Each structure stands twice: as C-alpha cells, then as structure tokens.
PDB file of C-alpha atoms and ligand atoms in Angstrom:
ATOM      1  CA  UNK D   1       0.664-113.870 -34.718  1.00 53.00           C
ATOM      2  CA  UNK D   2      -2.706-112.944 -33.488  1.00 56.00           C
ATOM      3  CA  UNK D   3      -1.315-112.988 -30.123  1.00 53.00           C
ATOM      4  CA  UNK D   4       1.111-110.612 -31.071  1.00 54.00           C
ATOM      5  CA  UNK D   5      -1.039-108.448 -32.850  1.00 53.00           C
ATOM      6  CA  UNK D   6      -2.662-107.972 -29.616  1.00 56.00           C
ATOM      7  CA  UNK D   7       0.163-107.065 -27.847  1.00 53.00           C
ATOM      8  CA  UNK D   8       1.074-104.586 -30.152  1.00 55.00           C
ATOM      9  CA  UNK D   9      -2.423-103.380 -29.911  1.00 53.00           C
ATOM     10  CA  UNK D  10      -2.453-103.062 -26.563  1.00 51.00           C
ATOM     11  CA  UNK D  11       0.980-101.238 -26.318  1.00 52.00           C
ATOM     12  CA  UNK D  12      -0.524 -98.685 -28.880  1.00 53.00           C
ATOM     13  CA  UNK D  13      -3.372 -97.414 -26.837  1.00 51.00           C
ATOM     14  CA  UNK D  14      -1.792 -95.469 -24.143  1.00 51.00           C
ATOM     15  CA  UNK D  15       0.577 -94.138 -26.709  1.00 48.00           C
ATOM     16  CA  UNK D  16      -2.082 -92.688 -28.505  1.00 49.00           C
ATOM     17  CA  UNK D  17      -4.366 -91.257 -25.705  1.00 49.00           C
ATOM     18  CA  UNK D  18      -0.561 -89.127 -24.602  1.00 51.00           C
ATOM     19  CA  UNK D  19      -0.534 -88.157 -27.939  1.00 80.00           C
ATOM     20  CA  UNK D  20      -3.416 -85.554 -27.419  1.00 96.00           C
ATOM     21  CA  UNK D  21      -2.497 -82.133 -27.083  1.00 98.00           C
ATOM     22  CA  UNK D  22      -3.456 -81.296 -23.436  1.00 97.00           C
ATOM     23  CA  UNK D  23      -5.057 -77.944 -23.146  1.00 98.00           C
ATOM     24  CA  UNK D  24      -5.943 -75.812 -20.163  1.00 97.00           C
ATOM     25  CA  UNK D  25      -8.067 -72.521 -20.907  1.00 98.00           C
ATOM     26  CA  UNK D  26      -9.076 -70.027 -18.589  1.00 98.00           C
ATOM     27  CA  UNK D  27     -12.606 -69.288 -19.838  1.00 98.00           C
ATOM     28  CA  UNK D  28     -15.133 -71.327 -21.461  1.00 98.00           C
ATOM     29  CA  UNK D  29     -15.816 -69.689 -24.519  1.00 98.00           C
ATOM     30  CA  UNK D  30     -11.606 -71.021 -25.379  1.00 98.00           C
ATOM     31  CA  UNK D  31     -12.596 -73.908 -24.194  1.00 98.00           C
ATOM     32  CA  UNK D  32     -15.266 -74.164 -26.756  1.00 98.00           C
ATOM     33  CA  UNK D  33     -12.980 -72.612 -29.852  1.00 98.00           C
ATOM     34  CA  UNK D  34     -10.339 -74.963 -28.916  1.00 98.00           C
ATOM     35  CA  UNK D  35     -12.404 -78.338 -28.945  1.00 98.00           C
ATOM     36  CA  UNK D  36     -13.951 -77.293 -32.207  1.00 98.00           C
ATOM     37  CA  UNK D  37     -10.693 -76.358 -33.841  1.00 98.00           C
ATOM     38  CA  UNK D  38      -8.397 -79.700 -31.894  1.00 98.00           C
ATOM     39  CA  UNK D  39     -11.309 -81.971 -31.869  1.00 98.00           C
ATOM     40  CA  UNK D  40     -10.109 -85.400 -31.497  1.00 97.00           C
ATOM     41  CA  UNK D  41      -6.876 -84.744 -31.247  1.00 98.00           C
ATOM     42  CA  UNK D  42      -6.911 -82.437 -27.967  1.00 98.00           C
ATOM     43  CA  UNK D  43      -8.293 -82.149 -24.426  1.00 97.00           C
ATOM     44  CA  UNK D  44      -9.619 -78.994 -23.186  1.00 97.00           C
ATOM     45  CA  UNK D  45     -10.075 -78.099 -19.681  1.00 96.00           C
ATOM     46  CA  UNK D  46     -11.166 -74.442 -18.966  1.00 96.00           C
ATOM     47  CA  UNK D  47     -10.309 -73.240 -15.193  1.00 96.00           C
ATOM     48  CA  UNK D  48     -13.271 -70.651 -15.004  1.00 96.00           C
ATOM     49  CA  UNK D  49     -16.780 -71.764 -15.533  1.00 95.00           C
ATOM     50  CA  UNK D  50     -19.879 -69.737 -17.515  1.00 96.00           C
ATOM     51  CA  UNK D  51     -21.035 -68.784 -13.730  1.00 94.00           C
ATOM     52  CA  UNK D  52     -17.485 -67.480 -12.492  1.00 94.00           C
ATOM     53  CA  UNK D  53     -17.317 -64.181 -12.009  1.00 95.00           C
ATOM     54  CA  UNK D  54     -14.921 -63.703 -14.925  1.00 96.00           C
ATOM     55  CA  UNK D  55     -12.127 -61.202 -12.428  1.00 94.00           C
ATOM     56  CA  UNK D  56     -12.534 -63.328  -9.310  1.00 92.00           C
ATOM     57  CA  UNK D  57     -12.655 -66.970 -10.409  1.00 94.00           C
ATOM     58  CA  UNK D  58     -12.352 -69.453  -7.544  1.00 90.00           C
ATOM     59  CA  UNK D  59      -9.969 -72.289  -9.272  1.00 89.00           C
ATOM     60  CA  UNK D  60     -10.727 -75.918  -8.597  1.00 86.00           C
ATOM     61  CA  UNK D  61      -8.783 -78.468  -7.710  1.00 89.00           C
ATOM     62  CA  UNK D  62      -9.204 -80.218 -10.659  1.00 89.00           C
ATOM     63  CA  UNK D  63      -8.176 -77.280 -13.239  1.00 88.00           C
ATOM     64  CA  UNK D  64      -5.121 -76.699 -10.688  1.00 89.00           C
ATOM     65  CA  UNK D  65      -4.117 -80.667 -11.318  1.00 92.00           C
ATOM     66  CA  UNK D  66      -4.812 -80.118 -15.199  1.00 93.00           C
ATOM     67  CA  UNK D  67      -2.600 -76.994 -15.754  1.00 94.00           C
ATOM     68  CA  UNK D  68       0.494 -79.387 -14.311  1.00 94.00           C
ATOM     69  CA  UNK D  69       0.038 -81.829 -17.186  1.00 95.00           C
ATOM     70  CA  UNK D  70      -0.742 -78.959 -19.610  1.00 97.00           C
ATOM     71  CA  UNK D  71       1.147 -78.323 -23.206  1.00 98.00           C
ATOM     72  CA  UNK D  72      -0.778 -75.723 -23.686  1.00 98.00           C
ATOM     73  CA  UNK D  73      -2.411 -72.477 -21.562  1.00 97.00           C
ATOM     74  CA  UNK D  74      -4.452 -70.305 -23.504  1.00 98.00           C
ATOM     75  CA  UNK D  75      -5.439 -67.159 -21.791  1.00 98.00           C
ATOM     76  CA  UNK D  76      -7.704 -63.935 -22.320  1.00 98.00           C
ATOM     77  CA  UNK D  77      -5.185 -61.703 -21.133  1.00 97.00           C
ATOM     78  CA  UNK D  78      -5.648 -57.767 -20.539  1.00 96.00           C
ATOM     79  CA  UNK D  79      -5.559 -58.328 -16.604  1.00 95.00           C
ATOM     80  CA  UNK D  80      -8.494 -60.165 -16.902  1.00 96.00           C
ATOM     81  CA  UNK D  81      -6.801 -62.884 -15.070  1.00 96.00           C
ATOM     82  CA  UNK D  82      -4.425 -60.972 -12.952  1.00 92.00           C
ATOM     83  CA  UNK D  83      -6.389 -61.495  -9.666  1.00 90.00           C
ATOM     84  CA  UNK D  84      -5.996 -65.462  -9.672  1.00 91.00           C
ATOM     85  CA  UNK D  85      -3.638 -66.653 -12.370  1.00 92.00           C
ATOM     86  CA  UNK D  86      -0.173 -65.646 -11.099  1.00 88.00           C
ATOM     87  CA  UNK D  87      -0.091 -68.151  -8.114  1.00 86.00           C
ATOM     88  CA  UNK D  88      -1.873 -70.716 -10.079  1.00 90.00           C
ATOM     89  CA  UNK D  89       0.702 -70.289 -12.976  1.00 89.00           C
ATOM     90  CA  UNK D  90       3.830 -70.866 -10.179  1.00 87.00           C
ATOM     91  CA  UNK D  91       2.240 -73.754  -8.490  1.00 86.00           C
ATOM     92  CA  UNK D  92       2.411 -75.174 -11.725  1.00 87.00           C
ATOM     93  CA  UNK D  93       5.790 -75.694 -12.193  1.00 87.00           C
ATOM     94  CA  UNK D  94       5.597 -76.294 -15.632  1.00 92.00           C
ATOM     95  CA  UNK D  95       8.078 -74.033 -17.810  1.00 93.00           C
ATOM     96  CA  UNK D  96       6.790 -74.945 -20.735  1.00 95.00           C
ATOM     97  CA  UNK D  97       3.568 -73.248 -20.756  1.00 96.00           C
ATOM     98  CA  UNK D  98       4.968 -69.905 -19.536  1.00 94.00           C
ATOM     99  CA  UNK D  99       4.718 -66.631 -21.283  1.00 94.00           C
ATOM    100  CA  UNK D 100       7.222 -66.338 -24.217  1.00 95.00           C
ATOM    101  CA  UNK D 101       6.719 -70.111 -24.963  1.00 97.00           C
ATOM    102  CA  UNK D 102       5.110 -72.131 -27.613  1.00 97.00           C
ATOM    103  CA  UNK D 103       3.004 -73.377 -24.675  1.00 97.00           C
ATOM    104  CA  UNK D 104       1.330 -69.965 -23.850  1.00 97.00           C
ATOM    105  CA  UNK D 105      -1.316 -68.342 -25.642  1.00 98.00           C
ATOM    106  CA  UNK D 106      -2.663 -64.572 -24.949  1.00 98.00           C
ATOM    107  CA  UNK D 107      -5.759 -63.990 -27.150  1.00 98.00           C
ATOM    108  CA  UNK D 108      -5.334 -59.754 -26.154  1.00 98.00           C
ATOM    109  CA  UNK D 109      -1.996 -60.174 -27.749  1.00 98.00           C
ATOM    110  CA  UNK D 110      -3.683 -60.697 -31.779  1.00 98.00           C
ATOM    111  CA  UNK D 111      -6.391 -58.214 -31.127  1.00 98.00           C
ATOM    112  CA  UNK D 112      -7.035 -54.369 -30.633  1.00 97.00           C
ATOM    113  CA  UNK D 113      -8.033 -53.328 -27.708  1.00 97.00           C
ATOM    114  CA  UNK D 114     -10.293 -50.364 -26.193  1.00 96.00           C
ATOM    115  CA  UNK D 115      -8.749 -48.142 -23.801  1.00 93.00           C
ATOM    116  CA  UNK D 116     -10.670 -47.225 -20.512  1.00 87.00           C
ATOM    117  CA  UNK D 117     -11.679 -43.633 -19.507  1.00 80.00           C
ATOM    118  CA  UNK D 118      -8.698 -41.848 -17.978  1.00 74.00           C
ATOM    119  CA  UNK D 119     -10.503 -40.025 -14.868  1.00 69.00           C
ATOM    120  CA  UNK D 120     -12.171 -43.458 -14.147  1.00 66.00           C
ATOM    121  CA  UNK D 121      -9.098 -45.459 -14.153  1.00 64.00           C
ATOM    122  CA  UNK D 122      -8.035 -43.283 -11.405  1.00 70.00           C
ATOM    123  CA  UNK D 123     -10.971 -44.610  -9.545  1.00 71.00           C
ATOM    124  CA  UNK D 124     -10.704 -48.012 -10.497  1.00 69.00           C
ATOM    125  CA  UNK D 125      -9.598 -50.895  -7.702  1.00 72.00           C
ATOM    126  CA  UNK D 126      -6.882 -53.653  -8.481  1.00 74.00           C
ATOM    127  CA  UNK D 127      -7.426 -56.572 -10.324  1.00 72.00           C
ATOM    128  CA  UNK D 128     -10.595 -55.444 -13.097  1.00 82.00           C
ATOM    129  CA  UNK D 129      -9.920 -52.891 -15.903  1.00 88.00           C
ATOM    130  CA  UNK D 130      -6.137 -51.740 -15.419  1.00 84.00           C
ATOM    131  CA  UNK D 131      -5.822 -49.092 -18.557  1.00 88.00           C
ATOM    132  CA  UNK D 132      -7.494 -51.505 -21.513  1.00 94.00           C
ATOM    133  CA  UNK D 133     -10.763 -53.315 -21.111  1.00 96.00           C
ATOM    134  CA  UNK D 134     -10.192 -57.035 -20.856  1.00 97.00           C
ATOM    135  CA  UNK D 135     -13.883 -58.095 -22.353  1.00 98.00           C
ATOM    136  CA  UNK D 136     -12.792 -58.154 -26.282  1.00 98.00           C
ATOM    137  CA  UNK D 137     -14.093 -61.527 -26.884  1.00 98.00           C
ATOM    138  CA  UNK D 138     -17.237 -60.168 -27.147  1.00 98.00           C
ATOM    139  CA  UNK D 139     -16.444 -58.465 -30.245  1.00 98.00           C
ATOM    140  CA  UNK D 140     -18.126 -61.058 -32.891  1.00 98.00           C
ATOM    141  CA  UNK D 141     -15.324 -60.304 -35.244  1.00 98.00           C
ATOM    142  CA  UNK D 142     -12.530 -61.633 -32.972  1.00 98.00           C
ATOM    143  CA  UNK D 143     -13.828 -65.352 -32.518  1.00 98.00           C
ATOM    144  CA  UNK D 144     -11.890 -66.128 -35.971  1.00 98.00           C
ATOM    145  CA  UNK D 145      -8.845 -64.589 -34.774  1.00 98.00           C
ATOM    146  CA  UNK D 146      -8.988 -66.869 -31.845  1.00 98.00           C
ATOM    147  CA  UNK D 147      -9.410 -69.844 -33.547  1.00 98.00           C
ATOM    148  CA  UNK D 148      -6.810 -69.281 -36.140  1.00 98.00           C
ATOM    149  CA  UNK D 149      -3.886 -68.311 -33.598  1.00 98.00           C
ATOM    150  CA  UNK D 150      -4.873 -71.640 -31.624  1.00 98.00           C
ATOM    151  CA  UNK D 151      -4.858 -73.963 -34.609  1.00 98.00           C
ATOM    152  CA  UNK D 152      -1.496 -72.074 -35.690  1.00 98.00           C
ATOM    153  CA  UNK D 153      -0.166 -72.800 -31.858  1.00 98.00           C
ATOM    154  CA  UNK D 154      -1.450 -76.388 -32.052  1.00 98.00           C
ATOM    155  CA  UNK D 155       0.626 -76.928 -35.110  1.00 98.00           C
ATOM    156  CA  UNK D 156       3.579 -75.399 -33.594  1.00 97.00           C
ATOM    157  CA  UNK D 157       2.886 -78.100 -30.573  1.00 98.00           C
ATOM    158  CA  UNK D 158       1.690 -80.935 -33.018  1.00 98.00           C
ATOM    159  CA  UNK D 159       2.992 -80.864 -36.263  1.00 96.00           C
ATOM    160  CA  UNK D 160       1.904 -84.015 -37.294  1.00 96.00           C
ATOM    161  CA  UNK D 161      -1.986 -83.068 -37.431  1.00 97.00           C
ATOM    162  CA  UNK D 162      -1.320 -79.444 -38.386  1.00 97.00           C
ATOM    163  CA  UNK D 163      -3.494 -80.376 -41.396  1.00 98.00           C
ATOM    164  CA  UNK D 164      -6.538 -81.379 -39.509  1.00 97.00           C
ATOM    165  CA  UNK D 165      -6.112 -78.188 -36.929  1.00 98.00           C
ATOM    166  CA  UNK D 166      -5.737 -75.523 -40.411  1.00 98.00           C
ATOM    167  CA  UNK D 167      -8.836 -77.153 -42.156  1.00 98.00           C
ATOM    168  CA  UNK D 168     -10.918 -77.185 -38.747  1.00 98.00           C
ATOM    169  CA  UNK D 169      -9.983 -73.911 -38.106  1.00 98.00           C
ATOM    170  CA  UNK D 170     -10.809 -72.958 -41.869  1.00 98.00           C
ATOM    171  CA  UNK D 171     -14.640 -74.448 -41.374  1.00 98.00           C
ATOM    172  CA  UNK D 172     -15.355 -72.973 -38.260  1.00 98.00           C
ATOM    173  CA  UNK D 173     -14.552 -69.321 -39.444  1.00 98.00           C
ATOM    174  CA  UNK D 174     -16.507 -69.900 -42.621  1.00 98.00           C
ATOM    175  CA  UNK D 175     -19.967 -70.870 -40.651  1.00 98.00           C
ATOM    176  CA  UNK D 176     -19.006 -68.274 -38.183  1.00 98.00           C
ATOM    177  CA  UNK D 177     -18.987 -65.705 -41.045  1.00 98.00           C
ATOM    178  CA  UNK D 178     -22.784 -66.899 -42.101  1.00 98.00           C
ATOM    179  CA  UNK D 179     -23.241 -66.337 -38.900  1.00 98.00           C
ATOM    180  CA  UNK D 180     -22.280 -63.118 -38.548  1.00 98.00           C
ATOM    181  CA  UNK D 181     -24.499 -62.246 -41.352  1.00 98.00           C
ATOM    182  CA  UNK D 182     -27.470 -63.442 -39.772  1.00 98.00           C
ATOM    183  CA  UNK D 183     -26.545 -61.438 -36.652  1.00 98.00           C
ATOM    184  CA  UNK D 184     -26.206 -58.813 -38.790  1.00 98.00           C
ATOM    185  CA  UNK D 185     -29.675 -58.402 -39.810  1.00 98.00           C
ATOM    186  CA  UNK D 186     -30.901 -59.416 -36.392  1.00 98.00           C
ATOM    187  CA  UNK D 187     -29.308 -56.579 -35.367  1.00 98.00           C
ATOM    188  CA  UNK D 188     -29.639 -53.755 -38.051  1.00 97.00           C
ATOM    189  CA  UNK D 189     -32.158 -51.924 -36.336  1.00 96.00           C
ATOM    190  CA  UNK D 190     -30.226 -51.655 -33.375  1.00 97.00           C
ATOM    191  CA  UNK D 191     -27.977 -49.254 -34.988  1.00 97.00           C
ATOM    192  CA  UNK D 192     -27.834 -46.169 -33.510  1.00 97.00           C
ATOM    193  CA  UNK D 193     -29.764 -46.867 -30.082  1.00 98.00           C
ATOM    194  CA  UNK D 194     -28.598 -46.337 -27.082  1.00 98.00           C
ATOM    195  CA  UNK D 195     -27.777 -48.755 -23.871  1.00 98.00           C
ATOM    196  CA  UNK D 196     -26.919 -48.999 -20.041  1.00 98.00           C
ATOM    197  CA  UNK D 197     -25.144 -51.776 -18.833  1.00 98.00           C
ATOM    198  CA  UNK D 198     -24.314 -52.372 -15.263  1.00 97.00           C
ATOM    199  CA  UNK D 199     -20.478 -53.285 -15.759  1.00 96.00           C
ATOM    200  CA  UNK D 200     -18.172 -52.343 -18.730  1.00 96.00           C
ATOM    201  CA  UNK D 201     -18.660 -56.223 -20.256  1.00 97.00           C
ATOM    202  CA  UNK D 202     -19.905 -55.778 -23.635  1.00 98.00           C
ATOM    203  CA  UNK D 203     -18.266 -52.210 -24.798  1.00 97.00           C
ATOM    204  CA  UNK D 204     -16.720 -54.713 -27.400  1.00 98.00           C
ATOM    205  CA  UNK D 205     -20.110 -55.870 -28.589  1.00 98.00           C
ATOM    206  CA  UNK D 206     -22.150 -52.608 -28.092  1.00 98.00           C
ATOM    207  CA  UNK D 207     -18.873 -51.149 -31.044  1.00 98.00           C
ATOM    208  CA  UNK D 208     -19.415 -54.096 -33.085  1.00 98.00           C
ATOM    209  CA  UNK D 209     -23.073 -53.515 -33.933  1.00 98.00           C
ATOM    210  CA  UNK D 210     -22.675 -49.293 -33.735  1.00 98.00           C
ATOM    211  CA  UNK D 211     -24.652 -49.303 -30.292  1.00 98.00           C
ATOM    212  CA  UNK D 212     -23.862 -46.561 -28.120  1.00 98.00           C
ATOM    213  CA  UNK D 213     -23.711 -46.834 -24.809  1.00 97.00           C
ATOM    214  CA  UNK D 214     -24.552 -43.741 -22.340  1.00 97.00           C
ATOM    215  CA  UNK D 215     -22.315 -45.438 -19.586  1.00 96.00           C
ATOM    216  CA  UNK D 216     -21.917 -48.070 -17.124  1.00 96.00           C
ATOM    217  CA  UNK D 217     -23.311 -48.218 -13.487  1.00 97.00           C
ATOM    218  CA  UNK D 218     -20.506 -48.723 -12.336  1.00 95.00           C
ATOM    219  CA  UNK D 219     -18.796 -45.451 -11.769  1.00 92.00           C
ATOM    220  CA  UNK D 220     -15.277 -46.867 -12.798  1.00 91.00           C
ATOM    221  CA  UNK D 221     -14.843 -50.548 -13.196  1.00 92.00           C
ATOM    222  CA  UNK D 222     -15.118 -52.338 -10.387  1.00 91.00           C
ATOM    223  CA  UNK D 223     -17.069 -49.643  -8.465  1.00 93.00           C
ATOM    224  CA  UNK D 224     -20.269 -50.475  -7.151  1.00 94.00           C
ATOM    225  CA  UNK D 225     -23.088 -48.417  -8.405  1.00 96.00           C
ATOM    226  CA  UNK D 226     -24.740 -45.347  -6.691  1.00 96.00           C
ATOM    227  CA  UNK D 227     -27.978 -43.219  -7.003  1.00 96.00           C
ATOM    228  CA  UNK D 228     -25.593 -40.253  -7.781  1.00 97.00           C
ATOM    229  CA  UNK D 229     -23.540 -41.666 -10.843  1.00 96.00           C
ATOM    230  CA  UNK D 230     -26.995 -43.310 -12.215  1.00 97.00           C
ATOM    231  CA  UNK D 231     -28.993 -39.580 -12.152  1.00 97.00           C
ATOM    232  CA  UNK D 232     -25.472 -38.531 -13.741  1.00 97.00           C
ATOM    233  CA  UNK D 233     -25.838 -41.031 -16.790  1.00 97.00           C
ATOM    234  CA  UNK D 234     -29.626 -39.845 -16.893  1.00 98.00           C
ATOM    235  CA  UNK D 235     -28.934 -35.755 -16.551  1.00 97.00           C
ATOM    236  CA  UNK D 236     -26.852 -36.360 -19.685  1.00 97.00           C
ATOM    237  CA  UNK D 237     -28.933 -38.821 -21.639  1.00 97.00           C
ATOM    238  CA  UNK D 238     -32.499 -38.717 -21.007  1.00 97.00           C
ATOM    239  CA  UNK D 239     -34.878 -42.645 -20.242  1.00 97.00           C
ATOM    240  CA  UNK D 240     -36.785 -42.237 -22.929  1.00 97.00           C
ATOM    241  CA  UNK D 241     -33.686 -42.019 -25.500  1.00 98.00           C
ATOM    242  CA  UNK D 242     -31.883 -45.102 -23.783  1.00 98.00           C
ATOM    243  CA  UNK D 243     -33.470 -48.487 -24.720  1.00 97.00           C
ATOM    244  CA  UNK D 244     -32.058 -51.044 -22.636  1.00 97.00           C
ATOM    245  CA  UNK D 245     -30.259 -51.334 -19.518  1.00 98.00           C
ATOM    246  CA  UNK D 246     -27.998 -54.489 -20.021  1.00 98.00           C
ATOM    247  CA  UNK D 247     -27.493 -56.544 -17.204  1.00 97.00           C
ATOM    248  CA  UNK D 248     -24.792 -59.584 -16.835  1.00 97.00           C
ATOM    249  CA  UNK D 249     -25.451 -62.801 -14.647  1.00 97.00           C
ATOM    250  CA  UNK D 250     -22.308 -61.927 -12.429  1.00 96.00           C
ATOM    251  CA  UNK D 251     -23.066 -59.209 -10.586  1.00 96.00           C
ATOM    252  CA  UNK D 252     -26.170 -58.392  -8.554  1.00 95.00           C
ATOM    253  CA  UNK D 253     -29.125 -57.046  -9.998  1.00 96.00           C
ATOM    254  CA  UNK D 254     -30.168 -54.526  -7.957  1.00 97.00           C
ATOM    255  CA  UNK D 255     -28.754 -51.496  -9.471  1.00 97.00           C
ATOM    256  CA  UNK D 256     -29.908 -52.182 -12.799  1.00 97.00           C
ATOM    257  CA  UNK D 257     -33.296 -53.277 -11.488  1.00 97.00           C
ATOM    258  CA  UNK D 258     -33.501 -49.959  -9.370  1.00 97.00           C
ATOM    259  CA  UNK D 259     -33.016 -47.776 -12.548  1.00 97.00           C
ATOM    260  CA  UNK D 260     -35.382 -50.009 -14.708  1.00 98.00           C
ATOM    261  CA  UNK D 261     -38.332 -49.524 -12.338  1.00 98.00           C
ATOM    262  CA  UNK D 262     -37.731 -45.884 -11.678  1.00 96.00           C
ATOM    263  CA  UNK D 263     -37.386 -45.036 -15.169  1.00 97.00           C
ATOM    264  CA  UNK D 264     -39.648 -47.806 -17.093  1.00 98.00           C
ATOM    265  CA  UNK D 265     -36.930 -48.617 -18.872  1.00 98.00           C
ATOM    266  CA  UNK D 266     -36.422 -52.091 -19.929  1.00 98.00           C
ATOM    267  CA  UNK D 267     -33.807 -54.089 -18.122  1.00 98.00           C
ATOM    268  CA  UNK D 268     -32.008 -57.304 -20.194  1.00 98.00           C
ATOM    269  CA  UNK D 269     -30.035 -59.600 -19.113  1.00 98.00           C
ATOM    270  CA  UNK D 270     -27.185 -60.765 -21.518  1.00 98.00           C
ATOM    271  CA  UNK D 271     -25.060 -63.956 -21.413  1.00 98.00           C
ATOM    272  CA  UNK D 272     -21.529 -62.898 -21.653  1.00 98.00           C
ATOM    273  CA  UNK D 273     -19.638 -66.671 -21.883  1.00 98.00           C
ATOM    274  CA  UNK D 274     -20.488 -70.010 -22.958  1.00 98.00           C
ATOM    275  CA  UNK D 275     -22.306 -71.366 -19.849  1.00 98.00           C
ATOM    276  CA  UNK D 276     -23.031 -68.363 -18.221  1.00 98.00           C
ATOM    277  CA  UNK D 277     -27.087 -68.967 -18.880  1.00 98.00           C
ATOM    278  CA  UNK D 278     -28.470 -72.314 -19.972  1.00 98.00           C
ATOM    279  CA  UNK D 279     -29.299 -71.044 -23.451  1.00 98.00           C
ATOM    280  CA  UNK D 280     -25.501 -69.876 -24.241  1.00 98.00           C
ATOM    281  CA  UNK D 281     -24.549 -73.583 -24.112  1.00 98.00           C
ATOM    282  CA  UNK D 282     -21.726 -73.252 -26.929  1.00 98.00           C
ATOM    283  CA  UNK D 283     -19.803 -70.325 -28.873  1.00 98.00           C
ATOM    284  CA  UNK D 284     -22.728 -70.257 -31.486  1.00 98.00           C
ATOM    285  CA  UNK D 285     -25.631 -70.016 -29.274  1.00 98.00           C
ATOM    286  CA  UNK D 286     -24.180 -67.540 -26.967  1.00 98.00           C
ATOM    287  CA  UNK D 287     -23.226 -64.427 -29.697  1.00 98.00           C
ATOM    288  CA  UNK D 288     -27.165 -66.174 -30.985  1.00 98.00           C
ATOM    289  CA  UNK D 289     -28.559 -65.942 -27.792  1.00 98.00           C
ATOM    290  CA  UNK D 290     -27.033 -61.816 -27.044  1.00 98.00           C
ATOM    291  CA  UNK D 291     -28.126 -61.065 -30.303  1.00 98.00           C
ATOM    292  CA  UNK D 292     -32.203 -62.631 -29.583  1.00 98.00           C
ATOM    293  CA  UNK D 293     -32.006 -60.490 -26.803  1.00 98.00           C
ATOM    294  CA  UNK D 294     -31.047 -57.118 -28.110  1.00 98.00           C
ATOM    295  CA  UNK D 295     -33.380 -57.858 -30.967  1.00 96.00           C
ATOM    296  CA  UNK D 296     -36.428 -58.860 -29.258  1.00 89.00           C
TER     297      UNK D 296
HETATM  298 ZN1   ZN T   1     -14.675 -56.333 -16.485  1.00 88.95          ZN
END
C-alpha cells in the first residue's frame, strides 16, 4: 500500500507542475499583475526587462523558448510592440496564443487611449507612436483594469481555479485603491503645475494627476531633440512657470540635462516599469516611487 501510495505520488507531481497556466508577457509591470493575480497557479515570464527600451526590446533566447510553451501572451498593444513582436509571434508557431484567441491578451484593447498630435505624427518614424500613444499603463487608474481582464482570461484558460484568480484579482484592486488614495494626497499639490519630459512616456500619468505638460523634447515621437524645438517649448511657456523636466532611464540624458542647466530648472528622473530603477522593484513601489518623485 505504502508502496503504492508512492507511486501514485510520484505520478502526480509532473501532472501538477503542467497544470500551471504558462504565461509570457511582454513587459514587466504584466509580469508583476499577472503573478499577483495567478500566484501559485501560473508562471510568468515577461520578454522585455525594466531596462529595455520599451519600442526596441532585444528578445532573449529564453523568452523566445517560453512563448513556444505559452497558453497565454499578454501584450500592451498600441504599436508598442510592433518593432519586435511580429517575427517573434511567427517563430512561435503556436496558434493558440494568436490574436482573436483565448490565448491572447491586448491590455490597449479594455482601455481609452490618447491620441497623438496630428502635425507630429507626420513627423514621427516607424515603430513608436503610430496615431495613439502606447504608454497608458501609466495611468494609475488602469492597473485594475489589467488585472481584472487577466484573471477573467485565466478563468477562460483554467476554469477550475477561476475562484482563486476572481478573489486575487478582487484583493489586489482593493489595496491598489488605498493606494491610490495615498498617491492622491502625495500628489494634490501638483495639480495644476506644469512639466517637460524628454519622450511622450507619462502623458497618461501627467492626465491622471491634472499635470500639464508644455511638451516633449522630442519634436514628434521618436525624434531626437534639438535646441530649436526646446527654445520653441520655452517661447511658449516660460522656465520659471515649468517645474520639472521629467526624464526616463531609456533614453539619453543629455537633452534634458542641457535644458535643466540652461534654464535652472530641475531635471527628474522617473521610473516608468517595474525594474526600470532599483527602487521600482514591483507594481506598488513603482506608481510609489513616480509619485516620491514628483512630490519631493
Ligand atoms: Zn513611446
């Protein structure tokens, strides 16, 4: 009896460790969402890291060898991916986690989205900001979205722990919504003031909290910066009414140092995915660690 027990034992593990939804997400703050909301019951791989630059992400071998095993791709969409993800996707060969299937997920699909500047669209190069900007996880108030729509896809893929996926889901949005609060206040007198950032990254963010934003350095997305379009942001909104000049770990910092020192005003570097600085090590502490920032 005992020995059989064993047996049976032993026949039961590898069942069980298949039985975990496998999940491949292209950027780490999914990653992070999807672990909190599948917990034991999935395993998360996310293809770009917090250090990728998030249109031009060099794909490893090991998220290419995940994504053939995967049940389930969740994506950012909005052509944030377009540059790397179609070839990927192909080499793949896996049908069942291609769009229009239970096995593909695209986050811009459940939320609204900001459309870019006509005239700078024009100017814009393939592969960044096609039309819509692709950055709307930044928006605070779309993190619940995010994890709702996965734990409703993970019970489409796993029906028999769609309990435990709903009530993980259900926690996480309630702390997130205390947390919200407390960014919130962090935030409050913010309202009102006015930013540069060096790449269109966190127009989501800058809308949440009512920060305006007197443009990018970029001239269109994409664009490198140049002396002429930064005296153009200044001739129309003067140094001493802009407050920060938001920097993200991505692209160089020379432009946005440049204007900082020229003009005194004070340049800020913001974390814009879970990874992307040491202190942003998880969904939490990254919208905590972009709100310290801005409030400091
Ligand atoms: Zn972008």
């Amino acid at each position: 009896m005992k020995f059989l027990l064993s047996i049976m034992f032993i026949l039961l593990i590898p069942a069980a460790i298949q039985a975990r939804v496998q999940i491949v997400v292209t950027y780490p703050y999914m990653a992070d969402i999807a672990k909190i909301v599948g917990a034991d019951r999935v395993d998360v791989t996310s293809i770009a890291s917090g250090r990728s630059h998030p249109h031009y992400v060099n794909v490893n071998a090991a998220a290419a060898h995940a994504l053939k095993k995967a049940d389930l791709l969740v994506v950012n969409g909005a052509g944030l991916e377009e540059a790397w993800i179609e070839g990927l996707m192909k080499s793949s060969a896996r049908p069942s986690i291609q769009p229009g299937t239970d096995g593909y997920l695209d986050l811009s699909e459940i939320v609204t989205l900001l459309r870019e500047d006509e005239t700078a669209m024009q100017r814009t190069p393939q592969f960044t900001h096609q039309g819509v900007n692709p950055h709307h996880h930044l928006d605070p108030a779309n993190i619940p979205v995010f994890a709702d729509a996965i734990a409703a896809r993970l019970r489409k893929l796993d029906d028999a722990n769609a309990s435990v996926y709903l009530a993980n889901a259900r926690a996480f949005n309630e702390q997130w919504k205390g947390k919200m609060k407390h960014w919130d206040s962090l935030l409050l007198d913010k309202k009102g003031a006015t930013v540069v950032q060096r790449h269109a990254l966190f127009d989501y963010y800058l809308r949440h909290y009512d920060i305006l934003c007197a443009g990018s350095l970029e001239p269109a997305p994409g664009v490198s910066p140049t002396l002429q379009h930064a005296n153009r942001i200044l001739s129309e909104t003067p140094p001493d009414r802009i407050t920060f000049i938001i920097r993200d770990v991505f692209n160089t910092a020379t432009a946005a140092t440049h204007l900082g020192s020229r003009t005194g005003i004070k340049v800020i570097v913001l974390p814009h995915d879970v990874g992307s600085l040491p202190e942003a090590a998880d969904i939490f502490s990254l919208f905590d660690e972009i709100a310290r920032r801005l409030a400091e």
